[in-house]
Coordinates of C-alpha atoms (C1' of nucleotides) in Angstrom, one line a residue:
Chain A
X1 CA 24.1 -1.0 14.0
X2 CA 20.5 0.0 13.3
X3 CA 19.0 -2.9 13.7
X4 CA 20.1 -3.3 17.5
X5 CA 17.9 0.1 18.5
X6 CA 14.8 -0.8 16.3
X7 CA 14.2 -4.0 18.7
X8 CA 15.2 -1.6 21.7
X9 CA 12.9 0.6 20.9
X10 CA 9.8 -1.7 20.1
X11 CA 10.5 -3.3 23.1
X12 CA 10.5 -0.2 25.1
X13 CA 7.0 0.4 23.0
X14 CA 5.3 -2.6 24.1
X15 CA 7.0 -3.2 27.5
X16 CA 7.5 -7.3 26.5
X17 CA 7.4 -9.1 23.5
X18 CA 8.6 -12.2 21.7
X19 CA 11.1 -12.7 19.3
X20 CA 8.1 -13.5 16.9
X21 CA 6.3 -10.6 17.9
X22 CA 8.8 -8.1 17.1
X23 CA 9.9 -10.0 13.9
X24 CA 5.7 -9.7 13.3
X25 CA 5.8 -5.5 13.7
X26 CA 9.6 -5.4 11.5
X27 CA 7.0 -7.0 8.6
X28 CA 4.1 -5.0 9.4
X29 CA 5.2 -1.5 10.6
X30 CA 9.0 -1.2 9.4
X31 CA 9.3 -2.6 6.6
X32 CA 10.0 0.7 4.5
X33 CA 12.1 1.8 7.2
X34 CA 14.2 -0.7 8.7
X35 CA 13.7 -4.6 7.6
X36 CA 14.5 -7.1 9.5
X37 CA 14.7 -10.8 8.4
X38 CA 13.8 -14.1 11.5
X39 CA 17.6 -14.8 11.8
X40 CA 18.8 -11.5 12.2
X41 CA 16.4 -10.9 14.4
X42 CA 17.3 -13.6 16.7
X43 CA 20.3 -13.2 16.7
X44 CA 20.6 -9.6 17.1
X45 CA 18.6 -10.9 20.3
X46 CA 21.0 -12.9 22.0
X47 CA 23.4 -10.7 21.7
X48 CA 21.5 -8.3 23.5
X49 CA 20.7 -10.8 26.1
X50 CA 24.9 -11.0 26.4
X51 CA 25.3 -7.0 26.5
X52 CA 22.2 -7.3 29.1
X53 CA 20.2 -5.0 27.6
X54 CA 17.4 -6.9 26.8
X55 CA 16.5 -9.4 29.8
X56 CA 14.2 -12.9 28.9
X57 CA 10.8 -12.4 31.6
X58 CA 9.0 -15.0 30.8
X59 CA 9.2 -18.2 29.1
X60 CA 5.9 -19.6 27.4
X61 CA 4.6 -22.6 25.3
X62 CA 6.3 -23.9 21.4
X63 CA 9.8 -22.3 23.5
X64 CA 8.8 -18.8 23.7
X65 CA 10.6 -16.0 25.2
X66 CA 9.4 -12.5 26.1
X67 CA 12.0 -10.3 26.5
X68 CA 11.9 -6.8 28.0
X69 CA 14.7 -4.2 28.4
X70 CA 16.7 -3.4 31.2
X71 CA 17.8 -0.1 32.4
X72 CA 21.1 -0.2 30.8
X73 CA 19.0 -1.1 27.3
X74 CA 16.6 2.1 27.6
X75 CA 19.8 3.9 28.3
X76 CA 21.4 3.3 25.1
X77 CA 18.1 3.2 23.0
X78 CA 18.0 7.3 24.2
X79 CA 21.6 8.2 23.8
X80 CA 21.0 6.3 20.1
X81 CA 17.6 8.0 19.3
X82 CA 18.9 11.6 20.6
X83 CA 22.4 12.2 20.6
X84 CA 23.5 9.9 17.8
X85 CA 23.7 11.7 14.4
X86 CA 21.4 9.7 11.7
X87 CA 23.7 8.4 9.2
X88 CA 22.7 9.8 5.3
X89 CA 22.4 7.1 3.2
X90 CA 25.0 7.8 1.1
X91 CA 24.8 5.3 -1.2
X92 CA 22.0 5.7 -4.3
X93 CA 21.6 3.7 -7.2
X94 CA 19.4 5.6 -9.5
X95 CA 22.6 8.4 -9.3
X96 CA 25.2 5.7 -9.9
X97 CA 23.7 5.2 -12.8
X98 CA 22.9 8.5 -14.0
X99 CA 26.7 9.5 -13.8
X100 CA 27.3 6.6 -16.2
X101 CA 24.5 8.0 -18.7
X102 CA 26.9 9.6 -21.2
X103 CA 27.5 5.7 -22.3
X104 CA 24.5 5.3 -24.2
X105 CA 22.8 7.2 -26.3
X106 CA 20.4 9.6 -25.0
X107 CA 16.6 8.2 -26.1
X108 CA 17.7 5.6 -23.9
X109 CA 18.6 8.0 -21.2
X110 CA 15.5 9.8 -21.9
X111 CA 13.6 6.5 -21.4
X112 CA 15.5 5.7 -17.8
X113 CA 14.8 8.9 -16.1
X114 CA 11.2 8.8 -17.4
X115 CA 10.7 5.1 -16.1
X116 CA 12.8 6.3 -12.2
X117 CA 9.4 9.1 -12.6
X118 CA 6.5 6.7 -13.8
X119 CA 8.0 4.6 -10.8
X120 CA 8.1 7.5 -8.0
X121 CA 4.3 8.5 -9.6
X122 CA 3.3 4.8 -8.9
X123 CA 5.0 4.4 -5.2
X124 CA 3.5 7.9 -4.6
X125 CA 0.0 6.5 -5.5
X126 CA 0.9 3.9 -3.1
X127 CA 1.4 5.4 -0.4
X128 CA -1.5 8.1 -0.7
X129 CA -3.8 4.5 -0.5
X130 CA -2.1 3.6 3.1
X131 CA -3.0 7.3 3.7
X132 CA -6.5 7.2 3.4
X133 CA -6.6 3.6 5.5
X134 CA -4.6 5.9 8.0
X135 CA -6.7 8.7 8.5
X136 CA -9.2 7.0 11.2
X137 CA -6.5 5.8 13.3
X138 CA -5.8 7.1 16.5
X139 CA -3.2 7.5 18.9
X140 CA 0.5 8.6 19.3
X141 CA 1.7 6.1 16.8
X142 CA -0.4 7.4 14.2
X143 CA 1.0 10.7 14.3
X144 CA 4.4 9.4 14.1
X145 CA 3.4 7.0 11.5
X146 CA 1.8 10.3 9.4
X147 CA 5.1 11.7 10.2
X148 CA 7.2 9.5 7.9
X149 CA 4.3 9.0 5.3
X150 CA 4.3 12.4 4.9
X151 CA 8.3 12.2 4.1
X152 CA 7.5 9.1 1.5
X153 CA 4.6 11.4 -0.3
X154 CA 7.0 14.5 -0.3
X155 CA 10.3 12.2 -1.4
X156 CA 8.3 10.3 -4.0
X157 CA 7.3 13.7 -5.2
X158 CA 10.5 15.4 -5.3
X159 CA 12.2 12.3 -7.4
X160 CA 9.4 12.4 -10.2
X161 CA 9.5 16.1 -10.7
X162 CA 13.6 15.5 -10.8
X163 CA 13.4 12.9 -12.9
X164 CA 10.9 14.7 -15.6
X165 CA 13.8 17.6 -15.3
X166 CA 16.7 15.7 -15.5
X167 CA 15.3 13.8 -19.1
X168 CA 14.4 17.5 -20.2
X169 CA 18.5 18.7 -19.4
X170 CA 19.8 15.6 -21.8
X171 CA 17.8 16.8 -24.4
X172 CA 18.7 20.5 -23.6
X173 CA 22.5 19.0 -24.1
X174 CA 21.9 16.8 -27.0
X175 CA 20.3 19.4 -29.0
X176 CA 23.4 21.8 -28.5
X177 CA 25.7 19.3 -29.0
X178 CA 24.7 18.2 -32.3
X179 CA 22.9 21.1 -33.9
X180 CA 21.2 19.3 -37.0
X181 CA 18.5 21.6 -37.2
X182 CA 18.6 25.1 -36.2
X183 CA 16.1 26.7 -34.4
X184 CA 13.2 28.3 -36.5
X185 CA 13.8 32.6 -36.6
Chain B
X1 CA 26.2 -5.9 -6.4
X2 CA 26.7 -2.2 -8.0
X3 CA 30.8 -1.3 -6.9
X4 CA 31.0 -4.2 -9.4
X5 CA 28.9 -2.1 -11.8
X6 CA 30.5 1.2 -11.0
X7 CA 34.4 -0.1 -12.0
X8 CA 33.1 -1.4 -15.4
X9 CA 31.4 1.8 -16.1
X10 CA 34.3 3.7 -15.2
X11 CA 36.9 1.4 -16.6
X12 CA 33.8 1.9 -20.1
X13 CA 34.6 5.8 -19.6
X14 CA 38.2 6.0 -19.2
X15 CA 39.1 2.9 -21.4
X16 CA 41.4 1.4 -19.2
X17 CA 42.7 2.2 -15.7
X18 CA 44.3 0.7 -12.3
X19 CA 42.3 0.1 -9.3
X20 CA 44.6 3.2 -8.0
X21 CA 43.6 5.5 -10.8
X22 CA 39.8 4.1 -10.2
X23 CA 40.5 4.8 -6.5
X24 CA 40.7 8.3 -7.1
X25 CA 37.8 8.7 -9.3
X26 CA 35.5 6.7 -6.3
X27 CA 36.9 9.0 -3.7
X28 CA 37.0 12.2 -6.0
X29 CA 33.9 12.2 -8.1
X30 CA 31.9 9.3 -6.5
X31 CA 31.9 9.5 -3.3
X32 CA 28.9 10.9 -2.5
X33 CA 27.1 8.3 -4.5
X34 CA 28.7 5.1 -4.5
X35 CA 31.5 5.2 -1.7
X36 CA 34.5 2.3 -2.0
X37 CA 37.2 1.3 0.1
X38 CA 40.7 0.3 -1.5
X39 CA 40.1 -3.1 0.1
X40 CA 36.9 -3.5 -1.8
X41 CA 38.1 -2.0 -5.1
X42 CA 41.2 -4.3 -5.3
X43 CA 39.0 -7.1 -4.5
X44 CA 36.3 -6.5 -7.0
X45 CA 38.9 -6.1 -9.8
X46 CA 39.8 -9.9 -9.1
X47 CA 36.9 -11.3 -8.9
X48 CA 35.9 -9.1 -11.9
X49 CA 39.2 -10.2 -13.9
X50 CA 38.2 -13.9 -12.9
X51 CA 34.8 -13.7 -14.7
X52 CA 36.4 -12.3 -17.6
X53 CA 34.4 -9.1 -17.6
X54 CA 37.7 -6.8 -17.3
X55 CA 41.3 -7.6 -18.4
X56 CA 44.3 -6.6 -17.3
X57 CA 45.6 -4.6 -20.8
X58 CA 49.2 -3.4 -19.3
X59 CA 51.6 -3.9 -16.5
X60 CA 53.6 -0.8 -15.6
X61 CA 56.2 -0.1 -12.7
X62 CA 55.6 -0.3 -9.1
X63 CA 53.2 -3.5 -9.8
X64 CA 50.9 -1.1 -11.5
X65 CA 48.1 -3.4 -13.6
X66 CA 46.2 -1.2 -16.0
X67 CA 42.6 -3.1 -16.8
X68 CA 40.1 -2.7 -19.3
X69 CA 36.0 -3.8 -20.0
X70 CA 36.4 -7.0 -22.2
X71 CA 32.9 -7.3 -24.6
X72 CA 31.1 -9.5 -22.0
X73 CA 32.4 -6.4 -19.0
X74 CA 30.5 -4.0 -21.2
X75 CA 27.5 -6.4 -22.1
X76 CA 26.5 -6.8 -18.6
X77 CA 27.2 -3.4 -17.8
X78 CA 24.9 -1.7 -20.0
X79 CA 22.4 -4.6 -19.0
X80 CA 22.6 -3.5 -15.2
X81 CA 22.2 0.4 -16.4
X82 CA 18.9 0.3 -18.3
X83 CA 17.4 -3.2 -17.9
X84 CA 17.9 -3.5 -14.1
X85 CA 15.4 -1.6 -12.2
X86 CA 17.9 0.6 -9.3
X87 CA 16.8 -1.0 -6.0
X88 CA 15.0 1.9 -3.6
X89 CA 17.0 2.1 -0.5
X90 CA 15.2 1.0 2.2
X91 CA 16.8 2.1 5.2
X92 CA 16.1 5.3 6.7
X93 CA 18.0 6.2 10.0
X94 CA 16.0 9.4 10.4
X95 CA 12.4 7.5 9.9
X96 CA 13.3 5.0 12.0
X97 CA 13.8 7.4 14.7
X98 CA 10.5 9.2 13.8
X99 CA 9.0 6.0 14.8
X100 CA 10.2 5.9 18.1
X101 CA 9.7 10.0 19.0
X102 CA 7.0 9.3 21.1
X103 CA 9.0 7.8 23.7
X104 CA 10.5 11.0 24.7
X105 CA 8.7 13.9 25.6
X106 CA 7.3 16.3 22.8
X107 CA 10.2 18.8 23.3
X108 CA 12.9 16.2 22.6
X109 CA 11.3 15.9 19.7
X110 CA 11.6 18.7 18.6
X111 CA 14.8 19.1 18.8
X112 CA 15.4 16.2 16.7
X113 CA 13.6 17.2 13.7
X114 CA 14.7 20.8 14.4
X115 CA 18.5 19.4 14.2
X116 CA 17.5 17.5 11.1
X117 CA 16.1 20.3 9.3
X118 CA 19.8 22.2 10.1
X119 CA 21.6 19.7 8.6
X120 CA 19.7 19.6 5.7
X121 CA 20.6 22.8 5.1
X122 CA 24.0 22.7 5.8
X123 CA 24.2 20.2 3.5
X124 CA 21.9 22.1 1.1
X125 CA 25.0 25.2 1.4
X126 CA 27.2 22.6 0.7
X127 CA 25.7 21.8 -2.4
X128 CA 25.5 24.9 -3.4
X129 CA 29.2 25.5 -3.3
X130 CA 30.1 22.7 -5.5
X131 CA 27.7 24.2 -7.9
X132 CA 29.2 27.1 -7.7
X133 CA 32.8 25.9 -9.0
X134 CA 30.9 23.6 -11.9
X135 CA 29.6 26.5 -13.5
X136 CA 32.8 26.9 -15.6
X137 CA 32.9 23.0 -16.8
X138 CA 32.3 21.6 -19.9
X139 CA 31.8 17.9 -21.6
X140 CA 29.2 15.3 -21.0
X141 CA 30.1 14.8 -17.3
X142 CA 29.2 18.3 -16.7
X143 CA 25.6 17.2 -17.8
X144 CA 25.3 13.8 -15.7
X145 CA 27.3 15.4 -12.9
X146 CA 25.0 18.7 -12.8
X147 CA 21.1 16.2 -12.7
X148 CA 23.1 14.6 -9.6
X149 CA 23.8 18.0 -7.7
X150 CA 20.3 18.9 -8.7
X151 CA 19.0 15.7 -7.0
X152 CA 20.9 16.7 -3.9
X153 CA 19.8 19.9 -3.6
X154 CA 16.3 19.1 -4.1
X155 CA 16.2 16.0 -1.9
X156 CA 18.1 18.5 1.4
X157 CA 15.1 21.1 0.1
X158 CA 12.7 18.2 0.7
X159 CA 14.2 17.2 3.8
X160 CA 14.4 20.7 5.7
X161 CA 10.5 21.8 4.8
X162 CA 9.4 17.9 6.1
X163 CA 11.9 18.1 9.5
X164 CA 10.1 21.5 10.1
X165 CA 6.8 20.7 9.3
X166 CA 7.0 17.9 11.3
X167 CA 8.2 19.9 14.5
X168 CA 4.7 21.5 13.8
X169 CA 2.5 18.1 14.0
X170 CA 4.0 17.2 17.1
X171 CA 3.6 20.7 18.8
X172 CA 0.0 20.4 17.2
X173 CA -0.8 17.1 18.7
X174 CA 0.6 17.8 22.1
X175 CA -1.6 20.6 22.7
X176 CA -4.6 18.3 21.6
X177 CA -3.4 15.5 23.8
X178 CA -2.8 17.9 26.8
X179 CA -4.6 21.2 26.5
X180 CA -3.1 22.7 29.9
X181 CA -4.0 26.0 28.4
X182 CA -6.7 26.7 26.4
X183 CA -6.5 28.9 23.4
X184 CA -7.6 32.3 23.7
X185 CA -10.9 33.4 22.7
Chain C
dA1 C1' -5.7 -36.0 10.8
dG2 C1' -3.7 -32.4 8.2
dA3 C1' -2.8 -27.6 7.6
dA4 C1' -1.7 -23.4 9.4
dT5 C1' 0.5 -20.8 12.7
dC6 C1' 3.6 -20.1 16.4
dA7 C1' 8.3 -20.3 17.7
dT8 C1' 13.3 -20.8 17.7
dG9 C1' 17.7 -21.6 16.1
dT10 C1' 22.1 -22.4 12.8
dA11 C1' 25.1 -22.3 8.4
dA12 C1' 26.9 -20.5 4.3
dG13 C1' 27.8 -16.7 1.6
dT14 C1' 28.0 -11.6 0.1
dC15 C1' 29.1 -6.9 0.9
dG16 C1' 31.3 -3.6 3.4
dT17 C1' 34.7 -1.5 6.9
dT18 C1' 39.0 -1.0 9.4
dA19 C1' 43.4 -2.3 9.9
dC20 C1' 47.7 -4.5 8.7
dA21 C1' 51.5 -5.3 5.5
dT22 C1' 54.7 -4.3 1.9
dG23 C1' 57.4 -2.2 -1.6
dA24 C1' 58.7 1.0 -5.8
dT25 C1' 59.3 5.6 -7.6
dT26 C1' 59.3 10.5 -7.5
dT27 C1' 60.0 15.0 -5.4
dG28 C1' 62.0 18.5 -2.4
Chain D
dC1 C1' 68.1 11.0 1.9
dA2 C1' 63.6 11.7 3.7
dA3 C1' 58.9 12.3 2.7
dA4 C1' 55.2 12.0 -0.3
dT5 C1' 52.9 9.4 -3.6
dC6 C1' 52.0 5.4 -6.3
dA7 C1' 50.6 0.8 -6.1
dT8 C1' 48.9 -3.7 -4.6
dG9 C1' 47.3 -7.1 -1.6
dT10 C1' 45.3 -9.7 2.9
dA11 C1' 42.9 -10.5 7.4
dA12 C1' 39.4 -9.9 10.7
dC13 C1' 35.1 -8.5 11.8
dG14 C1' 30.2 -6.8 11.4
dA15 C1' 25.6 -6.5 8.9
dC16 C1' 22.6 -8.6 6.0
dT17 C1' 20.4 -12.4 3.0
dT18 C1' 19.0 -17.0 1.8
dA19 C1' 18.4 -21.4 3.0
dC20 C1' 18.1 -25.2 6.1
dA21 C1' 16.3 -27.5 10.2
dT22 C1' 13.2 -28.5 13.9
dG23 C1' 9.3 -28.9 16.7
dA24 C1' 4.9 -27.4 19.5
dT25 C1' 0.2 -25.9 19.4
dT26 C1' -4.1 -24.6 17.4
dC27 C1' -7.7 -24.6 14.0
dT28 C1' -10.8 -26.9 10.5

DNA sequence: AGAATCATGTAAGTCGTTACATGATTTG
DNA sequence: CAAATCATGTAACGACTTACATGATTCT
């Protein structure tokens, strides 16, 4: 029920905004963190309007609404963003499909967990681009931006040195499995 | 789509199996990977049994259906493991609040990154523990199981040393927003 | 005038969760 | 015989995605 305390909170970040304008920032700001699509967006909208935490203040031209939160709103946006436990992702596909390795044989395990590294090298060489086009900015958004960029640089880091591990212990097991060759004295 | 990868890949494993026996291997073995209800299980094994990519191979007492991969089941399960690129989660509870820590004062904060960095290392001791008790294991599970611990243990490593240093950058900008006390000379 | 942008909404479908419902067999 | 375990299925609901549908305003 995510998706509920992201428009909260950008709303409590901008003081008013449009359904457009938020759905603008999920594409622009949020999109490695929390996406959004148009029609969830709206609708997760009205149903805020029903709960009355968001409130329409103003109605424009083309049928625009800006919408602000109420008391009640920045209420449960805090109790959300400070006393609610973040829920782990549990689910993770890369793992999934690790476990199920043993199936094939192991070059082509090999060749997995080297591609899950060459593709954590590439989204770490990503990210260290929006880095440098970060380091000008100013402000308290940029500090919390640097926050999780920072998390993105150290996980992207983490799951390539893993990976390059991991393809190191199936060749570790393969080669005492099947013995062929016997180490050199 | 990946439960319906995980049952053909266990059903590949095992040979053949219920969606009780399965049940236990998701809750047992899985569950920190790829979590699934009953509900969804029983479900899946339909729909799978309905596009012919698992058979039912025996019926036993108490309703019990024992089902197995049929050629096409195992086609299109070894085409998901190393031809379909695993899709990066997106979603980040954590981050998300990150983004929005500048709505509260510094020292709130804090606390949320502090808290974050405990339960990564809870969940790090955790970890730990299981590996403890896999020590003694054998066979080719022990392999794929162990690179998934490691994962774990590396990613709560990651997670603790960001949530701390990240306690630091806000303490750090604070006192260059607000410097109510200069440093001493 | 036509294209781009601003702006909102709904419908159909998948995946996942919680809860409801039922009954057979084994074990203490 | 009562409780635990084995075993399957369905219903209702929430979150998310893709696609459909429409129209106003601004820019070139």
């Amino acid at each position: 029920m995510s998706l509920r305390h992201a428009a909260l909170g950008l709303l409590a970040l901008r003081g008013e905004a449009s359904g457009y304008d938020l759905l603008g920032i999920f594409n622009e700001s949020l999109d490695h963190v929390w996406p959004a699509t148009q029609s969830q967006l709206y609708t997760e909208l009205g149903k805020l309007t029903d709960a009355e935490l968001v409130r329409v203040v103003a109605e424009g031209g083309r049928g625009r609404k800006a919408y602000a939160v109420t008391e009640a709103g920045r209420k449960e946006f805090e109790h959300w963003l400070l006393e609610e436990p973040p829920t782990t992702n549990r689910r993770n596909d890369t793992l999934l499909r690790v476990f199920f390795l043993g199936l094939v044989p192991t070059e082509q395990g090999r060749e997995f967990l080297l591609g899950r590294a060459a593709a954590a090298a590439e989204m770490h060489d990503r990210l260290r681009d929006v880095e440098g086009s970060l380091t000008d900015e100013q402000g308290p958004l940029a500090v919390h931006g640097r926050i999780a960029l920072e998390w993105g640089l150290r996980y992207s880091t983490m799951q390539n040195e893993w990976a390059r591990w991991a393809a190191q212990q199936l060749d570790a097991a393969e080669s005492s499995d099947v013995p062929s060759a016997p180490p050199a004295p």
